[in-house]
Coordinates of C-alpha atoms and ligand atoms in Angstrom, one line a residue:
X1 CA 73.3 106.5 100.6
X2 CA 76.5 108.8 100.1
X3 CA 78.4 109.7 102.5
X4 CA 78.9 113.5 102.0
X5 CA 82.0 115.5 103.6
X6 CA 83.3 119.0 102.7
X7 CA 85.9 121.3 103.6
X8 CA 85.6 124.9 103.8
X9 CA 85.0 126.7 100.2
X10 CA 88.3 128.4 100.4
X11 CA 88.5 132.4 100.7
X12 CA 90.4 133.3 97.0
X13 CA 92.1 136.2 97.9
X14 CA 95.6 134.3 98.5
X15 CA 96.8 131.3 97.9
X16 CA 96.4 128.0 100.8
X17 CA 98.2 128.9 103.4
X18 CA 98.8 125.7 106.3
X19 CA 95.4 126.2 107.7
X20 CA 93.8 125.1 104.5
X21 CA 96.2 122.3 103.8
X22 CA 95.2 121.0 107.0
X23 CA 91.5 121.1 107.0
X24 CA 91.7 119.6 102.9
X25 CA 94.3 116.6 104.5
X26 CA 92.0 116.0 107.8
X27 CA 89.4 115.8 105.0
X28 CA 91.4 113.7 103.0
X29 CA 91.8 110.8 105.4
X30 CA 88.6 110.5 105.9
X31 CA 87.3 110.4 102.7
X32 CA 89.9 107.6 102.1
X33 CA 88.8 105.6 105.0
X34 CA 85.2 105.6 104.0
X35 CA 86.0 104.7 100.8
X36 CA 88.1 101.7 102.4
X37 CA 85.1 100.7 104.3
X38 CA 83.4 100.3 101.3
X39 CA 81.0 103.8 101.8
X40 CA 79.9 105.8 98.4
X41 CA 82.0 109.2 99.4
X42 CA 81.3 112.5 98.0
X43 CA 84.3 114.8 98.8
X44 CA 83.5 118.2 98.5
X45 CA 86.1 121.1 98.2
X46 CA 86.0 124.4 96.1
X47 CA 86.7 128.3 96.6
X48 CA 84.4 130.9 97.9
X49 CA 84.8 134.1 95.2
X50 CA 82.1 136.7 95.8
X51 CA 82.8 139.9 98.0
X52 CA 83.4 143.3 98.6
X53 CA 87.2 142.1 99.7
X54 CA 88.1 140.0 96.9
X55 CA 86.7 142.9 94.4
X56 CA 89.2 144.9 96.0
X57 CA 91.8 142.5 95.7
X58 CA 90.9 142.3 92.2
X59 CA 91.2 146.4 91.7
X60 CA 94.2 146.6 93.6
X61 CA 95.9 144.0 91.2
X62 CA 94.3 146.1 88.5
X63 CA 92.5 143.2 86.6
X64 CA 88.5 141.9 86.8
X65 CA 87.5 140.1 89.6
X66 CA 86.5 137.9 87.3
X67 CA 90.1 137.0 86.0
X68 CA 91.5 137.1 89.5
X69 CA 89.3 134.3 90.6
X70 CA 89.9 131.9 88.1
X71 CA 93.7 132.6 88.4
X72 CA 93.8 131.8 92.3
X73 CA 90.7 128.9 91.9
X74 CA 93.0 127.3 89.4
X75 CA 96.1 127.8 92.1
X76 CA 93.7 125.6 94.5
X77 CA 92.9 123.0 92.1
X78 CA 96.2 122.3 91.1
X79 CA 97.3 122.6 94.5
X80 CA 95.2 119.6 95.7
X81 CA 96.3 117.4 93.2
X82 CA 100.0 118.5 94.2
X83 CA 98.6 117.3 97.6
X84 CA 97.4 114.0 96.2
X85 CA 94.1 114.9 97.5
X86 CA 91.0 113.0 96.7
X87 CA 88.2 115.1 96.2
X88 CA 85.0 114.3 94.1
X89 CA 83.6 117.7 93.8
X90 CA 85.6 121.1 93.2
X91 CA 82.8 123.8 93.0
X92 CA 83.2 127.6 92.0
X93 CA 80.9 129.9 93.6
X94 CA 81.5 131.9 90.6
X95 CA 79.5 129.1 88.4
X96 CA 76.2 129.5 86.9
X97 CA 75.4 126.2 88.1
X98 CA 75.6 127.7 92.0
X99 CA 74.0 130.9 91.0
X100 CA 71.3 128.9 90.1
X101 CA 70.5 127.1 93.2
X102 CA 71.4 129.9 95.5
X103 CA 68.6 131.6 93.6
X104 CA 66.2 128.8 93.8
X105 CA 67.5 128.4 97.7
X106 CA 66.2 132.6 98.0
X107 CA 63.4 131.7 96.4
X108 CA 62.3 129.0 98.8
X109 CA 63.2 130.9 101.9
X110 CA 61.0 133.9 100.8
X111 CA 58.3 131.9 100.3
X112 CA 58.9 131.0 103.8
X113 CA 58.4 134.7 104.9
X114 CA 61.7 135.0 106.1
X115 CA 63.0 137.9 104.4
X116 CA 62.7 141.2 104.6
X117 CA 63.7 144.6 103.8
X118 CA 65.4 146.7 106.9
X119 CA 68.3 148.9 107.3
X120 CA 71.5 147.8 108.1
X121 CA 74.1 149.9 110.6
X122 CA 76.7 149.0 112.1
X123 CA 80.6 148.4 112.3
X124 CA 82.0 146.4 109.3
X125 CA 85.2 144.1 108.6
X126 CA 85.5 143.4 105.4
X127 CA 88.1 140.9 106.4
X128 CA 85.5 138.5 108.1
X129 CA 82.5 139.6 106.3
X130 CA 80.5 140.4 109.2
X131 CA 79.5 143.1 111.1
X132 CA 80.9 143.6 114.5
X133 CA 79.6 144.3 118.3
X134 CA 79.7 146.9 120.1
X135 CA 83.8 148.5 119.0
X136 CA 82.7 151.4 121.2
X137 CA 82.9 148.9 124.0
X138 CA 87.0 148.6 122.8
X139 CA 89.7 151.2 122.4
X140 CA 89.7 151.3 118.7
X141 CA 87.4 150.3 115.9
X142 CA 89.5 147.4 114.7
X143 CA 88.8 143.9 113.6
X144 CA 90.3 142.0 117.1
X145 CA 90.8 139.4 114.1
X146 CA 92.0 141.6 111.3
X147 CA 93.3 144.1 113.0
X148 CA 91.9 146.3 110.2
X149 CA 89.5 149.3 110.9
X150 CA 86.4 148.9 110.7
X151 CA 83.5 150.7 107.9
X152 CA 80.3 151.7 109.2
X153 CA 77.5 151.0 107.5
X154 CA 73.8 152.2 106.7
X155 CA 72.2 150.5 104.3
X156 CA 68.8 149.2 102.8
X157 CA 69.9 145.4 102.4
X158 CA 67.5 142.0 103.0
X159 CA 67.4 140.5 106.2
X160 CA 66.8 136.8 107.1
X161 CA 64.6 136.0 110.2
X162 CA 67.5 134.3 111.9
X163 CA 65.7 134.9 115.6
X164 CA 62.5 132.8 114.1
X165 CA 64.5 129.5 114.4
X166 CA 65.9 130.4 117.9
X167 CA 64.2 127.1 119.2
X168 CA 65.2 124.6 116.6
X169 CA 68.8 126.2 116.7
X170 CA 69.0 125.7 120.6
X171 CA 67.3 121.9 119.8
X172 CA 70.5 121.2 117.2
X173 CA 73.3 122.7 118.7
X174 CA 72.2 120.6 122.3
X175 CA 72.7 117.9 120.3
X176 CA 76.1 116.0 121.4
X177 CA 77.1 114.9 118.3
X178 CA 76.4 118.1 116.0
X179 CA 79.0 120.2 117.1
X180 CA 82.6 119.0 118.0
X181 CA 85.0 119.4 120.1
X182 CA 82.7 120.1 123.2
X183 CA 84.8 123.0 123.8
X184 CA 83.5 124.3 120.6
X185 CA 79.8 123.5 121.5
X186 CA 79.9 125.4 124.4
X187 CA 81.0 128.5 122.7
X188 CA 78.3 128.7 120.4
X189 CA 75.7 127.3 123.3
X190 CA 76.4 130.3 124.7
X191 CA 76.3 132.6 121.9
X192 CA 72.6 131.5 120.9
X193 CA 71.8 131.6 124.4
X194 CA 72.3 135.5 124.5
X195 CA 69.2 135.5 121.8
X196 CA 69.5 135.4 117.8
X197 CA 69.2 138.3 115.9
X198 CA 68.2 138.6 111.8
X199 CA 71.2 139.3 109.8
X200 CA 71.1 141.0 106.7
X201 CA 71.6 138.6 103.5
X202 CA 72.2 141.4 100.9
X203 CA 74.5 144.2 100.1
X204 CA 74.2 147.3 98.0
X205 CA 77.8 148.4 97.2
X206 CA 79.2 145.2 96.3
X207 CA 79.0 144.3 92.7
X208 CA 81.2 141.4 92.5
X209 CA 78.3 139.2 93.7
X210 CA 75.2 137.5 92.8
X211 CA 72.3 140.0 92.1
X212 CA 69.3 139.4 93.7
X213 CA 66.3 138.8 92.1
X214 CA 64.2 141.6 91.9
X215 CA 66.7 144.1 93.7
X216 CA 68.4 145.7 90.9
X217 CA 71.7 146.7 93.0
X218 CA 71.6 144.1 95.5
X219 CA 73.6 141.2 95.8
X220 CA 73.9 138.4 97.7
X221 CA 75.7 138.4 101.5
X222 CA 78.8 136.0 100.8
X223 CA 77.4 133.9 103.3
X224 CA 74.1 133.4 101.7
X225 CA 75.9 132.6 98.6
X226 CA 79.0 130.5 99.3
X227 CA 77.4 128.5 102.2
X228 CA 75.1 126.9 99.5
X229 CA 78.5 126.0 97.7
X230 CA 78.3 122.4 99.8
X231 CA 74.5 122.1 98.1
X232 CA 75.6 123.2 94.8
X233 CA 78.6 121.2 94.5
X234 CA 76.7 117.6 94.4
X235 CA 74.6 118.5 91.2
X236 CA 77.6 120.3 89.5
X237 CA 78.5 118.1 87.0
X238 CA 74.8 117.2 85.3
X239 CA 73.6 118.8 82.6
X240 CA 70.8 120.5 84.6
X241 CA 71.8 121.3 87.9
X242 CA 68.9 122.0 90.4
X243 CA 68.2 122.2 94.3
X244 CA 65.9 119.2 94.2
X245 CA 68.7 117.3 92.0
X246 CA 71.6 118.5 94.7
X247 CA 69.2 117.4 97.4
X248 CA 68.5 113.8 96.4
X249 CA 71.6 113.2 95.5
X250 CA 73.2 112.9 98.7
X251 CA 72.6 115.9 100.9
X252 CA 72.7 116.2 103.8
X253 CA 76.0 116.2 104.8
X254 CA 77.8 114.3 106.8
X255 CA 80.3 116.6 108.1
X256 CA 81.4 119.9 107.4
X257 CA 85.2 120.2 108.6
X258 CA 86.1 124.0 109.2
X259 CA 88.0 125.9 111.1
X260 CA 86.7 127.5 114.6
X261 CA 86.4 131.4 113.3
X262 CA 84.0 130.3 110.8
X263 CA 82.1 128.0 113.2
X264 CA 78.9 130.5 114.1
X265 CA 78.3 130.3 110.1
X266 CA 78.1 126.7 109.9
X267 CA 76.3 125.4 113.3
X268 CA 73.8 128.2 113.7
X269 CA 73.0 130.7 110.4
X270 CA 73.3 127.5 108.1
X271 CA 71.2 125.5 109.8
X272 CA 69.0 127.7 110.0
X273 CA 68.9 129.2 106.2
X274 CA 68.5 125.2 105.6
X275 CA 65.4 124.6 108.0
X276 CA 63.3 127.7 106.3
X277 CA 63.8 126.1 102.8
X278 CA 62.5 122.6 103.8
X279 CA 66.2 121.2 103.7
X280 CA 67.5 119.0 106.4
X281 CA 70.8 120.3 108.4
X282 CA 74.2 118.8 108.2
X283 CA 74.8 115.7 110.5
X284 CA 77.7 117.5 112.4
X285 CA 80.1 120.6 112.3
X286 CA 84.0 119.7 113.4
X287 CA 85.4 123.0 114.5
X288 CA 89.4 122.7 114.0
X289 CA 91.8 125.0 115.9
X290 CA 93.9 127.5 114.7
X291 CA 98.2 126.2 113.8
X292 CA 100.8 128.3 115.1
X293 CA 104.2 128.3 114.2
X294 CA 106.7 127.5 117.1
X295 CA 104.4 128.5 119.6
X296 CA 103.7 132.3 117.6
X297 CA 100.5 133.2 116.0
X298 CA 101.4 133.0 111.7
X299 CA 101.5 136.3 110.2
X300 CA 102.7 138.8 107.0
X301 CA 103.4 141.3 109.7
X302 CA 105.6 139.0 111.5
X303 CA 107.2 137.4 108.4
X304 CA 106.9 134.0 109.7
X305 CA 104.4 132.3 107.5
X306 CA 105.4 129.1 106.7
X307 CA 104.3 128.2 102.9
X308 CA 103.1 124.5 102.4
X309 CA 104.7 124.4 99.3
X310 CA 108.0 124.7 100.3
X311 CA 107.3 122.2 102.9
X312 CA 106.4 120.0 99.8
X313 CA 109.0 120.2 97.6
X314 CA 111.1 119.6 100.8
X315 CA 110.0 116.7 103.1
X316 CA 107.2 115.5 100.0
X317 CA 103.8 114.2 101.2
X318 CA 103.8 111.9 103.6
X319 CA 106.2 113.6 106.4
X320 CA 103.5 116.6 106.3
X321 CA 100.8 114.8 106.3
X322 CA 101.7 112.2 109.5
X323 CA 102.8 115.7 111.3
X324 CA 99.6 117.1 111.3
X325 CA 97.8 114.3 111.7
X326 CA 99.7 112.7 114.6
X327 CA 100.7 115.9 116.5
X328 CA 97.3 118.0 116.2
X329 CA 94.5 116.6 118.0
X330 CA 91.9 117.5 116.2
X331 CA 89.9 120.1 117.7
X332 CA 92.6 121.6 119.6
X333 CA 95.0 124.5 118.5
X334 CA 98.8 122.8 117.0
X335 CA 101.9 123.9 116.5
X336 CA 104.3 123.5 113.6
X337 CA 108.3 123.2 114.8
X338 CA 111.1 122.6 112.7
X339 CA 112.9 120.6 114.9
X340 CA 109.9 118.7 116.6
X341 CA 109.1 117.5 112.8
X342 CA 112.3 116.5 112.2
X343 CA 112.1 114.3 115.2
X344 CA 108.8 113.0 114.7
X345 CA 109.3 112.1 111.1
X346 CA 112.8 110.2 111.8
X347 CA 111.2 108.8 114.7
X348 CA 107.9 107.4 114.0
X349 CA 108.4 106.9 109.9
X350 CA 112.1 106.4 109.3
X351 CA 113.0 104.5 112.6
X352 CA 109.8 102.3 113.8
X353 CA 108.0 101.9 110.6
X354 CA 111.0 102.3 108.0
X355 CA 113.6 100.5 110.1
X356 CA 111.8 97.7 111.1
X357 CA 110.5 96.7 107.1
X358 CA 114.2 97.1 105.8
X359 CA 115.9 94.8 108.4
X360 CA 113.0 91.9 109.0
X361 CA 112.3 91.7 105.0
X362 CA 116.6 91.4 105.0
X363 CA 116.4 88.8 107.4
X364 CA 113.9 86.8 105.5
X365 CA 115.5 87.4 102.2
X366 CA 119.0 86.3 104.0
X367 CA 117.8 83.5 105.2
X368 CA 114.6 81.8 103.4
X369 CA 115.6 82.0 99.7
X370 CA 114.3 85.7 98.9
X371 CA 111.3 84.9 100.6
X372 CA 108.2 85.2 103.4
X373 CA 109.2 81.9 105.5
X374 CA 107.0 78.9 105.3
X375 CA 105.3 78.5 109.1
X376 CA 106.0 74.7 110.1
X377 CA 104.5 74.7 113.7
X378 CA 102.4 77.4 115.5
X379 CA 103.3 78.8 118.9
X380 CA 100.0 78.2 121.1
X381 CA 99.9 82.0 122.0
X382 CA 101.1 84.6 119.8
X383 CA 101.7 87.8 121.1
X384 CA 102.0 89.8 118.3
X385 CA 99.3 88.6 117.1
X386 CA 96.9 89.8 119.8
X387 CA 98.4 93.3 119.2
X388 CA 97.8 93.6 115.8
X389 CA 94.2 92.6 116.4
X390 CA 93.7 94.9 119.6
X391 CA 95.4 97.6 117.8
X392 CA 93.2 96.9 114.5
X393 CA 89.8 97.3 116.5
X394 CA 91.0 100.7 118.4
X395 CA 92.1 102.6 115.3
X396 CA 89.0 101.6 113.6
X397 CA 87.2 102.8 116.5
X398 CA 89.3 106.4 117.1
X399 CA 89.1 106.6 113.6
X400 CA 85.2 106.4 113.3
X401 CA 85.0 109.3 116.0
X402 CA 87.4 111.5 113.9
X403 CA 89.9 110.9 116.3
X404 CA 92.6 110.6 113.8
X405 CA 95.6 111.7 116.3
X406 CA 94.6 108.4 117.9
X407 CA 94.1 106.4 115.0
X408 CA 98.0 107.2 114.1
X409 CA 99.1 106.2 117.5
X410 CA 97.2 103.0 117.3
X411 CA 99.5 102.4 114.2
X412 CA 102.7 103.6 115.3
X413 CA 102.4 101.6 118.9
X414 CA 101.8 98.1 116.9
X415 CA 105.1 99.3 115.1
X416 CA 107.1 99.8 118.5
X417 CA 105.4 96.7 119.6
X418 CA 106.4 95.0 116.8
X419 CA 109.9 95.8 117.3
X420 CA 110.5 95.1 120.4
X421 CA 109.0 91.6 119.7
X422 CA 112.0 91.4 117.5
X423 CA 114.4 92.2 119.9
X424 CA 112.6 90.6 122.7
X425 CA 113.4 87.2 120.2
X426 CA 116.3 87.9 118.7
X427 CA 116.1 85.7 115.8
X428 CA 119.6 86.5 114.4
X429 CA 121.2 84.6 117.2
X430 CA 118.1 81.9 117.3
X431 CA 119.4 81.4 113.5
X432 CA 123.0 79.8 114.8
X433 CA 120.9 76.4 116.2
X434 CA 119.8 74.3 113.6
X435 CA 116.8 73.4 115.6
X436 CA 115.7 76.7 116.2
X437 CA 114.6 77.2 112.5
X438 CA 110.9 76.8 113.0
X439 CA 110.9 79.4 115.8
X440 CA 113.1 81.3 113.7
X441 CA 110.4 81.5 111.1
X442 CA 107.8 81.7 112.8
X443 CA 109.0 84.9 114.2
X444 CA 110.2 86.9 110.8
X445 CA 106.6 85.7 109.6
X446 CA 105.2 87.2 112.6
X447 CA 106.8 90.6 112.3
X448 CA 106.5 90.3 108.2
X449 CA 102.9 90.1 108.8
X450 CA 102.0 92.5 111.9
X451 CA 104.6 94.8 109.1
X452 CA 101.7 94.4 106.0
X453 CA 99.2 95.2 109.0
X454 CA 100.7 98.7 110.1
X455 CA 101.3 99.4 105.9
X456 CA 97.7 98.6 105.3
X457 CA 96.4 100.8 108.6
X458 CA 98.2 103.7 107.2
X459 CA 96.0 103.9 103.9
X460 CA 94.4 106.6 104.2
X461 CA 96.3 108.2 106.5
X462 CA 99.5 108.2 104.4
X463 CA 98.4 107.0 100.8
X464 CA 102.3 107.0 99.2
X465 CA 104.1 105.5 102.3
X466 CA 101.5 102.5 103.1
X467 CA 101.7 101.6 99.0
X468 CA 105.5 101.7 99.3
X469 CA 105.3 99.0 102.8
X470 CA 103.0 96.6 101.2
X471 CA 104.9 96.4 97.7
X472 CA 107.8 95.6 99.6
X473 CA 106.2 92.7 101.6
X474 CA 104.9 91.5 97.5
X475 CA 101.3 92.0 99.2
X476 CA 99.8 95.3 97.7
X477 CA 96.0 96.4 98.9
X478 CA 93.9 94.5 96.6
X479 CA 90.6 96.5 95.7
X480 CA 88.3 93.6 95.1
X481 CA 88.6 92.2 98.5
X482 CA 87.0 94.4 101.6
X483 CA 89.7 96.4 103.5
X484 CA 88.6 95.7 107.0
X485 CA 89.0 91.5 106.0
X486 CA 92.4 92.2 104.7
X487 CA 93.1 93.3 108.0
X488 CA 92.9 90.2 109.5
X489 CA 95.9 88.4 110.7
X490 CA 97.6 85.4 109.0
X491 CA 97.2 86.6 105.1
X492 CA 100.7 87.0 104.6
X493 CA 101.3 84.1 101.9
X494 CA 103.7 81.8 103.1
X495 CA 106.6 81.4 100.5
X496 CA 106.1 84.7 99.1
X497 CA 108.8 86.5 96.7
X498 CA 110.3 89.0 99.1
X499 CA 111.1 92.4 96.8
X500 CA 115.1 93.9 97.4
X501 CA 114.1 96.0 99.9
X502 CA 114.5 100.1 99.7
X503 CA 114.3 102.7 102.1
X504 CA 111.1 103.6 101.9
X505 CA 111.0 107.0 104.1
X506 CA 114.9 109.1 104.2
X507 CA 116.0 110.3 107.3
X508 CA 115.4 114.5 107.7
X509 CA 118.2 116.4 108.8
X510 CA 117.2 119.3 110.8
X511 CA 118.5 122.5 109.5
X512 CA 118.7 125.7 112.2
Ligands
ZN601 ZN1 88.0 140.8 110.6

């Protein structure tokens, strides 16, 4: 059994902005901790290229849609690896491999009876995709998202029978552990609850799409196309890709981590496209919130977009990645500050975790020959020791939950436990009695080791900074041996070659 995680299929018309590095790192960590745990993961990530807005991205650039989405899908893939991320699976809804299962998908929910042909009306953004209620109700007919006008529509196009499955829907979505946050179940509790109504799964004007069969100028709704991305994805790389083939080899998935605006697609039209084809529905949907930037919504308008890259090139990986992990609960709405990531950074990475290595793996070296001290007589109770094993059990827990702001405190709160351990013994005026030495070492080989435990907890949270920790203890992550048991306390070697230690996170400065 895999286990099967995805990220959204990333809109191509730009390329990532924050949002998307944060769903693709959130992603990231997890994959990396399953992995650790010893799970078969399938990562899935890719771009979502169809539609009528990216064909007029394409025309406005003056090149073939075509052309434009393997320039920006190629931006993405590079962009990941920039990222470090680990992703199995990078899947083009431009492929013929998808077009082929989104047909054979069609072709299963018609036999179901669930489409038909009706006419479509309405109030259009082309930003979202969707079709909008009621803008007579507001004082303009603008996108409240896009704040674009909107098109009305009237067209012949296919419709799903979305309000057949209003039962099963309510039956998954009351299901605690489909949708998270809770604050996100609610919302779409109560948008089911005001009744479901078909939506229309073709489109007559757009011909940057996948024709329907048997509808000469139709083409497939984005939706209907790029949600079976996640399905299309697992079969990609075989010689013949098909539904069935995709299906056995590892659907469904485990989680599907998105962001909120696109969570009504995922927990409620997917599930239900997937029940009328005989497929089962994703385990759960994790509905992120939305990142501003020192407390202001992100926007071109406002000039205030802050471009991961640059972030990058300047602070590199790991900084980034602890931010949003540490300072976002997940679920909830974060901000990015300048100066509040400074702080956190020099804080939490330079200071606890940074500081702490450097000066214990000094002492050691100073003192024990270049090396881990030999343990001559145990301490009955060691406190450092219960810690690192209470604070082993609750990030495995929080992390298990996706509770990955936790997780990072659990680490960084052994750290800060850790040192004040150190100075609560203050082995470097222990050191000036002869007869103290066995207390001395038992001490730096307590914080030594409780160090290797907090470099080993931040694996797949911080991949660069946790290899960096354990080389300087001379006890790397060793694949052959389960992750979990190298958690345990105690296998620290005594004796050990101690590396010259290196700073292994620099201190930001905070520019204004
Ligand atoms: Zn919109």
């Amino acid at each position: 059994m895999s286990f099967v995680l995805t990220t959204p299929l990333y809109y191509v018309n730009d390329k990532p902005h924050l949002g998307s590095v944060y769903t693709t790192i959130i992603c990231d960590c997890i994959a990396r901790f399953k992995r650790l745990l010893g799970e078969d993961v399938i990562f899935i990530t890719g771009v979502d290229e169809h539609g009528l807005k990216i064909q007029r991205t394409a025309q406005e650039k003056n090149i073939e849609a075509k052309t434009h989405c393997d320039e920006i899908s190629e931006i993405f893939n590079l962009n990941w690896k920039k990222w470090d991320i680990s992703f199995d699976k990078f899947i083009r809804t431009s492929s013929k491999n998808h077009e082929l299962i989104v047909n054979e998908f069609y072709e299963r929910v018609k036999a179901s009876g669930d489409i038909y042909m009706g006419v479509q009306k309405g109030w259009y953004c082309v930003g979202c995709e969707e079709f909008k209620d009621n803008p007579e109700n507001s004082s303009s007919y603008k996108c409240p998202i896009h704040q674009k006008n909107l098109e009305w529509k009237n067209e012949e196009n296919l419709f799903f029978r979305l309000s057949k499955y209003q039962k099963q829907i309510e039956k998954i979505i009351n299901e605690p552990s489909f949708i998270v946050p809770i604050e996100r179940r609610n919302e779409i509790v109560n948008f089911v609850s005001r009744g479901l109504k078909d939506f229309s799964i073709s489109r007559t004007n757009v011909s940057w799409g996948i024709p329907v069969p048997g509808y000469g100028n139709h083409t497939f709704y984005v939706w209907f196309d790029a949600l079976l991305g996640y399905i299309s994805a697992i079969s990609s790389n075989s010689p013949d890709p098909s539904l069935e083939k995709s299906i056995n080899g590892g659907w469904p998935a485990d989680i599907h981590l998105i962001g909120k605006d696109i969570l009504r697609f995922h927990a409620v039209y997917w599930p239900a496209m997937l029940i009328s084809a005989g497929i089962k529905v994703p385990k759960k949907v994790l509905g992120h919130g939305f990142l501003t930037r020192e407390g202001q919504k992100m926007g071109k308008s406002l000039g205030n977009v802050l471009d991961p890259d640059q972030l990058l090139s300047k602070y590199g990986n790991d900084p980034v990645r602890w931010y949003l992990i540490k300072d976002i609960s997940l679920g909830n709405d974060g901000d990015f500050q300048d100066k509040r990531f400074v702080d956190i950074i020099n804080n939490d990475l330079a200071n606890t975790i940074g500081n702490l290595l450097n000066r214990t793996s000094s002492m050691s070296r100073k003192w024990f020959d270049n090396k881990v001290p030999i343990i001559e007589k145990k301490s009955n109770t060691n406190k450092l020791e219960n810690f690192a094993n209470i604070a082993v059990k609750n990030y495995l827990q929080k992390f298990d939950i996706y509770k990955l702001d936790l997780a990072a405190n659990e680490v960084l709160n052994l750290a800060i436990n850790t040192n004040l351990y150190l100075n609560d013994n203050q082995p470097w005026l222990l050191i000036k009695e002869k007869d103290n030495l066995p207390l001395v070492k038992e001490i730096i080989y307590n914080v030594l080791e409780s160090t290797r435990i907090i470099g080993l907890l931040l694996l797949p949270l911080l991949p660069e900074l946790s290899s960096k920790i354990n080389e300087q203890l001379g006890s790397i992550y060793k694949k052959e041996i389960p992750w979990k048991k190298q958690l345990s306390w105690g296998l620290l070697i005594n004796n050990s070659s101690l590396p010259k230690p290196s700073p292994i996170i620099n201190k930001l400065e905070y520019e204004q």
